PDB file of N, CA and C in Angstrom:
ATOM      1  N   MET A   1       0.654  -1.332   0.319  1.00  0.00           N
ATOM      2  CA  MET A   1       0.111   0.011  -0.062  1.00  0.00           C
ATOM      3  C   MET A   1       0.477   1.313  -0.078  1.00  0.00           C
ATOM      4  N   ASP A   2       2.134   1.169   0.592  1.00  0.00           N
ATOM      5  CA  ASP A   2       2.966   2.247   0.529  1.00  0.00           C
ATOM      6  C   ASP A   2       3.449   2.762  -0.767  1.00  0.00           C
ATOM      7  N   VAL A   3       3.572   1.908  -1.689  1.00  0.00           N
ATOM      8  CA  VAL A   3       4.106   2.053  -3.132  1.00  0.00           C
ATOM      9  C   VAL A   3       2.997   3.049  -3.774  1.00  0.00           C
ATOM     10  N   MET A   4       1.650   2.476  -3.396  1.00  0.00           N
ATOM     11  CA  MET A   4       0.636   3.203  -3.973  1.00  0.00           C
ATOM     12  C   MET A   4       0.418   4.677  -3.464  1.00  0.00           C
ATOM     13  N   ASP A   5       1.172   4.974  -2.208  1.00  0.00           N
ATOM     14  CA  ASP A   5       0.956   6.444  -1.827  1.00  0.00           C
ATOM     15  C   ASP A   5       1.981   7.144  -2.322  1.00  0.00           C
ATOM     16  N   GLU A   6       3.130   6.948  -2.766  1.00  0.00           N
ATOM     17  CA  GLU A   6       4.248   7.674  -3.255  1.00  0.00           C
ATOM     18  C   GLU A   6       4.289   7.587  -4.636  1.00  0.00           C
ATOM     19  N   ARG A   7       3.482   7.225  -5.373  1.00  0.00           N
ATOM     20  CA  ARG A   7       3.723   7.000  -6.933  1.00  0.00           C
ATOM     21  C   ARG A   7       3.558   8.463  -7.566  1.00  0.00           C
ATOM     22  N   GLY A   8       2.498   9.081  -7.088  1.00  0.00           N
ATOM     23  CA  GLY A   8       2.681  10.364  -7.892  1.00  0.00           C
ATOM     24  C   GLY A   8       3.388  11.543  -6.827  1.00  0.00           C
ATOM     25  N   SER A   9       3.994  11.284  -5.936  1.00  0.00           N
ATOM     26  CA  SER A   9       4.738  12.180  -5.293  1.00  0.00           C
ATOM     27  C   SER A   9       5.852  12.985  -6.028  1.00  0.00           C
ATOM     28  N   SER A  10       6.458  12.326  -6.962  1.00  0.00           N
ATOM     29  CA  SER A  10       7.344  12.863  -7.785  1.00  0.00           C
ATOM     30  C   SER A  10       6.912  14.164  -8.714  1.00  0.00           C
ATOM     31  N   THR A  11       5.897  13.950  -9.158  1.00  0.00           N
ATOM     32  CA  THR A  11       5.258  14.554 -10.079  1.00  0.00           C
ATOM     33  C   THR A  11       4.570  15.918  -9.217  1.00  0.00           C
ATOM     34  N   ALA A  12       4.343  15.750  -8.368  1.00  0.00           N
ATOM     35  CA  ALA A  12       3.806  16.594  -7.414  1.00  0.00           C
ATOM     36  C   ALA A  12       4.962  17.511  -7.319  1.00  0.00           C
ATOM     37  N   GLU A  13       5.888  17.077  -6.738  1.00  0.00           N
ATOM     38  CA  GLU A  13       7.095  17.886  -6.470  1.00  0.00           C
ATOM     39  C   GLU A  13       7.792  18.558  -7.422  1.00  0.00           C
ATOM     40  N   PHE A  14       7.817  17.979  -8.867  1.00  0.00           N
ATOM     41  CA  PHE A  14       8.131  18.713 -10.103  1.00  0.00           C
ATOM     42  C   PHE A  14       7.274  19.694 -10.497  1.00  0.00           C
ATOM     43  N   ALA A  15       6.024  19.429 -10.357  1.00  0.00           N
ATOM     44  CA  ALA A  15       5.279  20.756 -10.364  1.00  0.00           C
ATOM     45  C   ALA A  15       5.086  21.886  -9.628  1.00  0.00           C
ATOM     46  N   VAL A  16       5.608  21.582  -8.250  1.00  0.00           N
ATOM     47  CA  VAL A  16       6.092  22.734  -7.466  1.00  0.00           C
ATOM     48  C   VAL A  16       6.942  23.482  -7.815  1.00  0.00           C
ATOM     49  N   LEU A  17       8.288  22.675  -8.286  1.00  0.00           N
ATOM     50  CA  LEU A  17       9.523  23.198  -8.394  1.00  0.00           C
ATOM     51  C   LEU A  17       9.666  23.975 -10.008  1.00  0.00           C
ATOM     52  N   LEU A  18       8.823  23.597 -10.468  1.00  0.00           N
ATOM     53  CA  LEU A  18       8.805  23.865 -12.086  1.00  0.00           C
ATOM     54  C   LEU A  18       8.814  25.635 -12.065  1.00  0.00           C
ATOM     55  N   PRO A  19       7.666  26.198 -11.366  1.00  0.00           N
ATOM     56  CA  PRO A  19       7.834  27.942 -11.720  1.00  0.00           C
ATOM     57  C   PRO A  19       9.064  28.178 -11.005  1.00  0.00           C
ATOM     58  N   ALA A  20       9.745  27.775  -9.825  1.00  0.00           N
ATOM     59  CA  ALA A  20      10.885  28.460  -9.418  1.00  0.00           C
ATOM     60  C   ALA A  20      11.988  28.267 -10.065  1.00  0.00           C
ATOM     61  N   ILE A  21      12.196  27.237 -11.052  1.00  0.00           N
ATOM     62  CA  ILE A  21      13.024  27.040 -11.635  1.00  0.00           C
ATOM     63  C   ILE A  21      13.000  27.917 -13.037  1.00  0.00           C
ATOM     64  N   ALA A  22      11.925  27.830 -13.658  1.00  0.00           N
ATOM     65  CA  ALA A  22      11.433  28.843 -14.629  1.00  0.00           C
ATOM     66  C   ALA A  22      12.224  30.273 -14.205  1.00  0.00           C
ATOM     67  N   LEU A  23      11.434  30.704 -13.176  1.00  0.00           N
ATOM     68  CA  LEU A  23      11.972  31.865 -12.556  1.00  0.00           C
ATOM     69  C   LEU A  23      13.537  32.446 -12.535  1.00  0.00           C
ATOM     70  N   LEU A  24      14.083  31.484 -11.990  1.00  0.00           N
ATOM     71  CA  LEU A  24      15.471  31.458 -11.970  1.00  0.00           C
ATOM     72  C   LEU A  24      16.335  31.578 -13.424  1.00  0.00           C
ATOM     73  N   LEU A  25      15.686  30.615 -14.200  1.00  0.00           N
ATOM     74  CA  LEU A  25      16.194  30.698 -15.600  1.00  0.00           C
ATOM     75  C   LEU A  25      15.997  32.033 -16.187  1.00  0.00           C
ATOM     76  N   SER A  26      14.887  32.839 -15.974  1.00  0.00           N
ATOM     77  CA  SER A  26      14.472  34.104 -16.753  1.00  0.00           C
ATOM     78  C   SER A  26      15.342  34.888 -15.764  1.00  0.00           C
ATOM     79  N   LEU A  27      15.823  35.215 -14.665  1.00  0.00           N
ATOM     80  CA  LEU A  27      16.504  35.906 -14.062  1.00  0.00           C
ATOM     81  C   LEU A  27      18.019  35.873 -14.557  1.00  0.00           C
ATOM     82  N   LEU A  28      18.443  34.770 -14.843  1.00  0.00           N
ATOM     83  CA  LEU A  28      20.108  34.342 -15.257  1.00  0.00           C
ATOM     84  C   LEU A  28      19.987  34.912 -16.821  1.00  0.00           C
ATOM     85  N   LEU A  29      18.984  34.791 -17.524  1.00  0.00           N
ATOM     86  CA  LEU A  29      18.803  35.221 -19.061  1.00  0.00           C
ATOM     87  C   LEU A  29      18.956  36.841 -18.737  1.00  0.00           C
ATOM     88  N   CYS A  30      18.138  37.332 -17.885  1.00  0.00           N
ATOM     89  CA  CYS A  30      18.134  38.995 -17.529  1.00  0.00           C
ATOM     90  C   CYS A  30      19.431  39.432 -17.207  1.00  0.00           C
ATOM     91  N   LEU A  31      20.106  38.805 -16.526  1.00  0.00           N
ATOM     92  CA  LEU A  31      21.489  39.052 -16.079  1.00  0.00           C
ATOM     93  C   LEU A  31      22.354  39.186 -17.348  1.00  0.00           C
ATOM     94  N   GLY A  32      22.249  38.105 -18.039  1.00  0.00           N
ATOM     95  CA  GLY A  32      22.861  38.097 -19.557  1.00  0.00           C
ATOM     96  C   GLY A  32      22.803  39.318 -20.159  1.00  0.00           C
ATOM     97  N   VAL A  33      21.316  39.531 -20.641  1.00  0.00           N
ATOM     98  CA  VAL A  33      21.200  40.710 -21.156  1.00  0.00           C
ATOM     99  C   VAL A  33      21.638  42.289 -20.670  1.00  0.00           C
ATOM    100  N   LEU A  34      21.788  42.193 -19.367  1.00  0.00           N
ATOM    101  CA  LEU A  34      22.072  43.501 -18.580  1.00  0.00           C
ATOM    102  C   LEU A  34      23.435  43.597 -18.965  1.00  0.00           C
ATOM    103  N   GLY A  35      24.439  42.576 -18.900  1.00  0.00           N
ATOM    104  CA  GLY A  35      25.614  42.409 -18.773  1.00  0.00           C
ATOM    105  C   GLY A  35      26.004  42.895 -20.402  1.00  0.00           C
ATOM    106  N   MET A  36      25.346  42.357 -21.427  1.00  0.00           N
ATOM    107  CA  MET A  36      25.729  42.750 -22.697  1.00  0.00           C
ATOM    108  C   MET A  36      25.742  44.319 -23.114  1.00  0.00           C
ATOM    109  N   HIS A  37      24.638  44.579 -22.651  1.00  0.00           N
ATOM    110  CA  HIS A  37      24.173  46.310 -22.601  1.00  0.00           C
ATOM    111  C   HIS A  37      25.396  46.903 -21.840  1.00  0.00           C
ATOM    112  N   GLN A  38      25.512  46.493 -20.786  1.00  0.00           N
ATOM    113  CA  GLN A  38      26.667  47.299 -19.981  1.00  0.00           C
ATOM    114  C   GLN A  38      28.139  47.188 -20.717  1.00  0.00           C
ATOM    115  N   ILE A  39      28.605  46.361 -21.292  1.00  0.00           N
ATOM    116  CA  ILE A  39      29.802  46.112 -22.242  1.00  0.00           C
ATOM    117  C   ILE A  39      29.486  46.979 -23.528  1.00  0.00           C
ATOM    118  N   GLN A  40      28.386  46.996 -23.912  1.00  0.00           N
ATOM    119  CA  GLN A  40      28.185  48.077 -25.105  1.00  0.00           C
ATOM    120  C   GLN A  40      27.874  49.518 -24.622  1.00  0.00           C
ATOM    121  N   VAL A  41      27.615  49.916 -23.529  1.00  0.00           N
ATOM    122  CA  VAL A  41      27.893  51.485 -23.211  1.00  0.00           C
ATOM    123  C   VAL A  41      29.278  51.785 -22.615  1.00  0.00           C
ATOM    124  N   GLN A  42      30.093  51.012 -21.822  1.00  0.00           N
ATOM    125  CA  GLN A  42      31.046  51.010 -21.821  1.00  0.00           C
ATOM    126  C   GLN A  42      32.041  51.106 -23.132  1.00  0.00           C
ATOM    127  N   GLN A  43      31.957  50.102 -23.968  1.00  0.00           N
ATOM    128  CA  GLN A  43      33.022  50.439 -25.087  1.00  0.00           C
ATOM    129  C   GLN A  43      32.695  51.659 -25.936  1.00  0.00           C
ATOM    130  N   ALA A  44      31.290  52.097 -25.831  1.00  0.00           N
ATOM    131  CA  ALA A  44      30.962  53.539 -26.590  1.00  0.00           C
ATOM    132  C   ALA A  44      31.448  54.660 -25.862  1.00  0.00           C
ATOM    133  N   ALA A  45      31.518  54.246 -24.459  1.00  0.00           N
ATOM    134  CA  ALA A  45      32.098  55.447 -23.626  1.00  0.00           C
ATOM    135  C   ALA A  45      33.712  55.733 -24.006  1.00  0.00           C
ATOM    136  N   GLY A  46      34.349  54.670 -24.073  1.00  0.00           N
ATOM    137  CA  GLY A  46      35.884  54.639 -24.460  1.00  0.00           C
ATOM    138  C   GLY A  46      36.136  54.900 -25.590  1.00  0.00           C
ATOM    139  N   ALA A  47      35.387  54.327 -26.859  1.00  0.00           N
ATOM    140  CA  ALA A  47      35.575  55.146 -28.153  1.00  0.00           C
ATOM    141  C   ALA A  47      35.383  56.371 -28.241  1.00  0.00           C
ATOM    142  N   MET A  48      34.352  56.867 -27.771  1.00  0.00           N
ATOM    143  CA  MET A  48      34.014  58.336 -27.755  1.00  0.00           C
ATOM    144  C   MET A  48      35.152  59.131 -27.227  1.00  0.00           C
ATOM    145  N   ALA A  49      35.398  58.828 -26.109  1.00  0.00           N
ATOM    146  CA  ALA A  49      36.719  59.515 -25.276  1.00  0.00           C
ATOM    147  C   ALA A  49      38.149  59.471 -25.981  1.00  0.00           C
ATOM    148  N   ARG A  50      38.106  58.651 -26.511  1.00  0.00           N
ATOM    149  CA  ARG A  50      39.573  58.471 -27.280  1.00  0.00           C
ATOM    150  C   ARG A  50      39.261  59.567 -28.871  1.00  0.00           C
ATOM    151  N   GLU A  51      38.386  59.481 -29.128  1.00  0.00           N
ATOM    152  CA  GLU A  51      38.316  60.028 -30.547  1.00  0.00           C
ATOM    153  C   GLU A  51      38.170  61.635 -29.881  1.00  0.00           C
ATOM    154  N   LEU A  52      37.313  61.846 -28.911  1.00  0.00           N
ATOM    155  CA  LEU A  52      37.519  63.306 -28.643  1.00  0.00           C
ATOM    156  C   LEU A  52      38.709  63.662 -27.893  1.00  0.00           C
ATOM    157  N   ALA A  53      39.724  62.997 -27.549  1.00  0.00           N
ATOM    158  CA  ALA A  53      41.054  62.957 -26.894  1.00  0.00           C
ATOM    159  C   ALA A  53      42.098  63.518 -28.082  1.00  0.00           C
ATOM    160  N   ARG A  54      41.888  62.632 -29.227  1.00  0.00           N
ATOM    161  CA  ARG A  54      42.579  63.010 -30.263  1.00  0.00           C
ATOM    162  C   ARG A  54      41.942  64.179 -31.099  1.00  0.00           C
ATOM    163  N   GLY A  55      41.094  65.037 -30.661  1.00  0.00           N
ATOM    164  CA  GLY A  55      40.936  66.090 -31.305  1.00  0.00           C
ATOM    165  C   GLY A  55      39.747  66.096 -32.572  1.00  0.00           C
ATOM    166  N   GLU A  56      38.868  65.039 -32.579  1.00  0.00           N
ATOM    167  CA  GLU A  56      38.384  64.482 -33.537  1.00  0.00           C
ATOM    168  C   GLU A  56      37.068  65.393 -33.430  1.00  0.00           C
ATOM    169  N   ASP A  57      36.260  65.783 -34.319  1.00  0.00           N
ATOM    170  CA  ASP A  57      34.936  66.290 -34.267  1.00  0.00           C
ATOM    171  C   ASP A  57      33.883  65.820 -33.522  1.00  0.00           C
ATOM    172  N   PRO A  58      33.253  66.521 -32.535  1.00  0.00           N
ATOM    173  CA  PRO A  58      32.436  65.973 -31.506  1.00  0.00           C
ATOM    174  C   PRO A  58      31.180  64.845 -32.086  1.00  0.00           C
ATOM    175  N   GLY A  59      30.961  65.650 -33.550  1.00  0.00           N
ATOM    176  CA  GLY A  59      29.635  64.782 -34.229  1.00  0.00           C
ATOM    177  C   GLY A  59      30.281  63.369 -34.361  1.00  0.00           C
ATOM    178  N   ALA A  60      31.293  63.084 -34.974  1.00  0.00           N
ATOM    179  CA  ALA A  60      31.904  62.109 -35.521  1.00  0.00           C
ATOM    180  C   ALA A  60      31.864  61.108 -34.292  1.00  0.00           C
ATOM    181  N   ALA A  61      32.497  61.581 -33.094  1.00  0.00           N
ATOM    182  CA  ALA A  61      32.383  60.767 -31.836  1.00  0.00           C
ATOM    183  C   ALA A  61      31.207  60.618 -31.395  1.00  0.00           C
ATOM    184  N   ARG A  62      29.814  61.328 -31.645  1.00  0.00           N
ATOM    185  CA  ARG A  62      28.835  61.089 -31.017  1.00  0.00           C
ATOM    186  C   ARG A  62      28.199  60.127 -32.367  1.00  0.00           C
ATOM    187  N   ALA A  63      28.482  59.877 -33.351  1.00  0.00           N
ATOM    188  CA  ALA A  63      28.199  58.937 -34.322  1.00  0.00           C
ATOM    189  C   ALA A  63      28.724  57.519 -33.581  1.00  0.00           C
ATOM    190  N   ARG A  64      30.067  57.762 -33.461  1.00  0.00           N
ATOM    191  CA  ARG A  64      30.741  56.329 -33.065  1.00  0.00           C
ATOM    192  C   ARG A  64      29.856  55.777 -31.848  1.00  0.00           C
ATOM    193  N   GLY A  65      29.495  56.633 -31.138  1.00  0.00           N
ATOM    194  CA  GLY A  65      28.866  56.412 -29.542  1.00  0.00           C
ATOM    195  C   GLY A  65      27.614  55.512 -29.982  1.00  0.00           C
ATOM    196  N   ILE A  66      26.751  56.528 -30.978  1.00  0.00           N
ATOM    197  CA  ILE A  66      25.538  55.764 -31.339  1.00  0.00           C
ATOM    198  C   ILE A  66      25.617  54.400 -31.980  1.00  0.00           C
ATOM    199  N   GLN A  67      26.695  54.073 -33.065  1.00  0.00           N
ATOM    200  CA  GLN A  67      26.953  53.049 -33.579  1.00  0.00           C
ATOM    201  C   GLN A  67      27.162  51.878 -32.674  1.00  0.00           C
ATOM    202  N   LEU A  68      27.823  52.068 -31.434  1.00  0.00           N
ATOM    203  CA  LEU A  68      28.186  51.021 -30.448  1.00  0.00           C
ATOM    204  C   LEU A  68      26.957  50.913 -29.540  1.00  0.00           C
ATOM    205  N   ALA A  69      26.304  51.679 -28.921  1.00  0.00           N
ATOM    206  CA  ALA A  69      25.572  51.697 -27.900  1.00  0.00           C
ATOM    207  C   ALA A  69      23.919  51.823 -28.341  1.00  0.00           C
ATOM    208  N   GLY A  70      23.798  52.215 -29.783  1.00  0.00           N
ATOM    209  CA  GLY A  70      22.413  52.517 -29.955  1.00  0.00           C
ATOM    210  C   GLY A  70      22.091  53.769 -30.092  1.00  0.00           C
ATOM    211  N   THR A  71      20.669  54.017 -30.829  1.00  0.00           N
ATOM    212  CA  THR A  71      20.144  55.128 -30.645  1.00  0.00           C
ATOM    213  C   THR A  71      19.240  55.496 -29.431  1.00  0.00           C
ATOM    214  N   SER A  72      18.962  54.864 -28.663  1.00  0.00           N
ATOM    215  CA  SER A  72      18.322  54.892 -27.258  1.00  0.00           C
ATOM    216  C   SER A  72      19.514  55.786 -26.153  1.00  0.00           C
ATOM    217  N   ALA A  73      20.644  55.274 -26.358  1.00  0.00           N
ATOM    218  CA  ALA A  73      21.704  55.961 -25.122  1.00  0.00           C
ATOM    219  C   ALA A  73      21.853  57.313 -25.272  1.00  0.00           C
ATOM    220  N   ARG A  74      22.023  57.587 -24.197  1.00  0.00           N
ATOM    221  CA  ARG A  74      22.071  59.441 -23.758  1.00  0.00           C
ATOM    222  C   ARG A  74      23.663  59.338 -23.529  1.00  0.00           C
ATOM    223  N   PHE A  75      24.307  60.619 -24.089  1.00  0.00           N
ATOM    224  CA  PHE A  75      25.596  60.854 -23.940  1.00  0.00           C
ATOM    225  C   PHE A  75      26.074  62.000 -23.247  1.00  0.00           C
ATOM    226  N   SER A  76      26.891  62.110 -22.373  1.00  0.00           N
ATOM    227  CA  SER A  76      27.506  63.436 -21.693  1.00  0.00           C
ATOM    228  C   SER A  76      29.100  63.260 -21.982  1.00  0.00           C
ATOM    229  N   VAL A  77      29.388  64.486 -22.201  1.00  0.00           N
ATOM    230  CA  VAL A  77      30.652  64.657 -22.750  1.00  0.00           C
ATOM    231  C   VAL A  77      31.329  66.176 -21.867  1.00  0.00           C
ATOM    232  N   ASP A  78      32.551  65.821 -21.329  1.00  0.00           N
ATOM    233  CA  ASP A  78      33.169  67.034 -20.693  1.00  0.00           C
ATOM    234  C   ASP A  78      34.684  66.679 -21.000  1.00  0.00           C
ATOM    235  N   ASN A  79      34.843  68.032 -21.679  1.00  0.00           N
ATOM    236  CA  ASN A  79      36.455  67.780 -22.371  1.00  0.00           C
ATOM    237  C   ASN A  79      37.407  68.880 -21.633  1.00  0.00           C
ATOM    238  N   GLY A  80      36.906  69.187 -20.092  1.00  0.00           N
ATOM    239  CA  GLY A  80      37.832  69.892 -19.415  1.00  0.00           C
ATOM    240  C   GLY A  80      38.845  69.466 -18.544  1.00  0.00           C
ATOM    241  N   GLY A  81      39.889  70.313 -18.118  1.00  0.00           N
ATOM    242  CA  GLY A  81      41.133  69.541 -17.056  1.00  0.00           C
ATOM    243  C   GLY A  81      41.993  68.633 -17.898  1.00  0.00           C
ATOM    244  N   GLY A  82      42.080  68.877 -18.896  1.00  0.00           N
ATOM    245  CA  GLY A  82      43.102  68.019 -19.789  1.00  0.00           C
ATOM    246  C   GLY A  82      42.299  66.749 -20.371  1.00  0.00           C
ATOM    247  N   TYR A  83      41.477  66.242 -19.939  1.00  0.00           N
ATOM    248  CA  TYR A  83      40.722  65.160 -20.193  1.00  0.00           C
ATOM    249  C   TYR A  83      39.717  65.355 -20.850  1.00  0.00           C
ATOM    250  N   ALA A  84      39.401  64.152 -21.840  1.00  0.00           N
ATOM    251  CA  ALA A  84      38.044  64.093 -22.579  1.00  0.00           C
ATOM    252  C   ALA A  84      37.340  62.929 -21.741  1.00  0.00           C
ATOM    253  N   THR A  85      36.132  63.410 -21.087  1.00  0.00           N
ATOM    254  CA  THR A  85      35.383  62.323 -20.434  1.00  0.00           C
ATOM    255  C   THR A  85      34.239  62.296 -20.499  1.00  0.00           C
ATOM    256  N   VAL A  86      33.920  60.925 -20.893  1.00  0.00           N
ATOM    257  CA  VAL A  86      32.253  60.537 -21.726  1.00  0.00           C
ATOM    258  C   VAL A  86      31.875  59.812 -20.803  1.00  0.00           C
ATOM    259  N   THR A  87      30.245  59.699 -20.568  1.00  0.00           N
ATOM    260  CA  THR A  87      29.571  59.358 -19.749  1.00  0.00           C
ATOM    261  C   THR A  87      28.245  58.751 -21.159  1.00  0.00           C
ATOM    262  N   VAL A  88      28.087  57.519 -21.022  1.00  0.00           N
ATOM    263  CA  VAL A  88      27.017  56.816 -21.677  1.00  0.00           C
ATOM    264  C   VAL A  88      25.848  56.197 -20.938  1.00  0.00           C
ATOM    265  N   ALA A  89      24.808  56.350 -21.251  1.00  0.00           N
ATOM    266  CA  ALA A  89      23.554  55.679 -20.135  1.00  0.00           C
ATOM    267  C   ALA A  89      22.555  55.410 -21.433  1.00  0.00           C
ATOM    268  N   LYS A  90      22.060  54.271 -20.517  1.00  0.00           N
ATOM    269  CA  LYS A  90      20.911  53.613 -21.685  1.00  0.00           C
ATOM    270  C   LYS A  90      20.041  53.056 -20.581  1.00  0.00           C
ATOM    271  N   SER A  91      18.920  53.121 -20.743  1.00  0.00           N
ATOM    272  CA  SER A  91      17.878  52.198 -20.247  1.00  0.00           C
ATOM    273  C   SER A  91      17.454  51.001 -20.988  1.00  0.00           C
ATOM    274  N   VAL A  92      17.604  49.998 -20.251  1.00  0.00           N
ATOM    275  CA  VAL A  92      17.413  48.350 -20.688  1.00  0.00           C
ATOM    276  C   VAL A  92      15.826  47.997 -20.235  1.00  0.00           C
ATOM    277  N   ASP A  93      15.151  47.609 -20.735  1.00  0.00           N
ATOM    278  CA  ASP A  93      13.949  46.989 -20.286  1.00  0.00           C
ATOM    279  C   ASP A  93      13.728  45.667 -20.147  1.00  0.00           C
ATOM    280  N   LEU A  94      13.949  45.115 -18.876  1.00  0.00           N
ATOM    281  CA  LEU A  94      13.949  43.876 -18.863  1.00  0.00           C
ATOM    282  C   LEU A  94      12.542  43.493 -18.456  1.00  0.00           C
ATOM    283  N   PRO A  95      12.209  41.807 -19.062  1.00  0.00           N
ATOM    284  CA  PRO A  95      11.046  41.402 -19.042  1.00  0.00           C
ATOM    285  C   PRO A  95      10.642  41.035 -17.570  1.00  0.00           C
ATOM    286  N   VAL A  96      11.475  40.370 -16.667  1.00  0.00           N
ATOM    287  CA  VAL A  96      11.262  39.815 -15.272  1.00  0.00           C
ATOM    288  C   VAL A  96      11.234  41.134 -14.509  1.00  0.00           C
ATOM    289  N   VAL A  97      12.335  42.034 -14.484  1.00  0.00           N
ATOM    290  CA  VAL A  97      12.555  43.117 -13.467  1.00  0.00           C
ATOM    291  C   VAL A  97      12.338  44.433 -13.648  1.00  0.00           C
ATOM    292  N   GLY A  98      11.864  44.562 -15.273  1.00  0.00           N
ATOM    293  CA  GLY A  98      11.658  46.206 -15.359  1.00  0.00           C
ATOM    294  C   GLY A  98      12.816  46.841 -16.370  1.00  0.00           C
ATOM    295  N   PRO A  99      12.486  48.252 -16.258  1.00  0.00           N
ATOM    296  CA  PRO A  99      13.668  49.062 -16.666  1.00  0.00           C
ATOM    297  C   PRO A  99      14.967  49.254 -15.689  1.00  0.00           C
ATOM    298  N   VAL A 100      15.876  48.831 -16.361  1.00  0.00           N
ATOM    299  CA  VAL A 100      17.365  49.215 -15.334  1.00  0.00           C
ATOM    300  C   VAL A 100      18.265  50.053 -16.378  1.00  0.00           C
ATOM    301  N   GLU A 101      19.026  50.685 -15.749  1.00  0.00           N
ATOM    302  CA  GLU A 101      19.741  51.836 -16.565  1.00  0.00           C
ATOM    303  C   GLU A 101      21.115  51.341 -16.266  1.00  0.00           C
ATOM    304  N   VAL A 102      21.845  51.265 -17.413  1.00  0.00           N
ATOM    305  CA  VAL A 102      23.155  51.249 -17.190  1.00  0.00           C
ATOM    306  C   VAL A 102      24.236  52.203 -17.923  1.00  0.00           C
ATOM    307  N   ARG A 103      25.302  52.390 -17.156  1.00  0.00           N
ATOM    308  CA  ARG A 103      26.051  53.437 -17.390  1.00  0.00           C
ATOM    309  C   ARG A 103      27.451  53.098 -17.575  1.00  0.00           C
ATOM    310  N   GLY A 104      28.266  53.693 -18.824  1.00  0.00           N
ATOM    311  CA  GLY A 104      29.695  53.632 -18.676  1.00  0.00           C
ATOM    312  C   GLY A 104      30.397  54.725 -18.624  1.00  0.00           C
ATOM    313  N   THR A 105      31.566  54.948 -18.084  1.00  0.00           N
ATOM    314  CA  THR A 105      32.105  56.128 -18.255  1.00  0.00           C
ATOM    315  C   THR A 105      33.772  55.818 -18.530  1.00  0.00           C
ATOM    316  N   ALA A 106      34.237  56.889 -19.457  1.00  0.00           N
ATOM    317  CA  ALA A 106      35.517  56.760 -19.953  1.00  0.00           C
ATOM    318  C   ALA A 106      36.236  58.021 -19.624  1.00  0.00           C
ATOM    319  N   SER A 107      37.465  58.012 -19.389  1.00  0.00           N
ATOM    320  CA  SER A 107      38.240  59.525 -19.360  1.00  0.00           C
ATOM    321  C   SER A 107      39.626  58.803 -20.216  1.00  0.00           C
ATOM    322  N   VAL A 108      39.923  59.903 -21.010  1.00  0.00           N
ATOM    323  CA  VAL A 108      41.237  59.967 -21.620  1.00  0.00           C
ATOM    324  C   VAL A 108      41.924  61.471 -21.749  1.00  0.00           C
ATOM    325  N   ALA A 109      43.259  61.136 -21.630  1.00  0.00           N
ATOM    326  CA  ALA A 109      44.128  62.416 -21.449  1.00  0.00           C
ATOM    327  C   ALA A 109      44.110  63.319 -22.989  1.00  0.00           C
ATOM    328  N   ASN A 110      43.661  64.279 -23.290  1.00  0.00           N
ATOM    329  CA  ASN A 110      44.174  65.028 -24.415  1.00  0.00           C
ATOM    330  C   ASN A 110      45.330  64.885 -24.916  1.00  0.00           C
ATOM    331  N   GLU A 111      45.396  64.772 -26.546  1.00  0.00           N
ATOM    332  CA  GLU A 111      46.585  64.534 -27.064  1.00  0.00           C
ATOM    333  C   GLU A 111      47.127  66.042 -27.173  1.00  0.00           C
ATOM    334  N   GLN A 112      46.527  66.896 -27.266  1.00  0.00           N
ATOM    335  CA  GLN A 112      46.819  68.506 -27.788  1.00  0.00           C
ATOM    336  C   GLN A 112      47.510  69.114 -26.855  1.00  0.00           C
TER     337      GLN A 112
END
């Protein structure tokens, strides 16, 4: 009689754990997407700061930032104190978490 009572228990345990496992996998996927966008904004900030430090046109530097971070990114440029400092921010809408802002900053000494 004991075998008959335990026959459906593993199915019930799986049904209880399945939503938790799905949520965990969704959160891991969201972290991966967030990390990818963080790398994009950091690369855009570095590329823009290098171009501005070399004396390139600010419009060309902004075009490079848009190419790397996308059109939804916001750019802040400070070219004072002997350094070109660029901050790139972008809002990422994650399905499970909601909107999260990622930000990258880079400073490069001016070459002129």
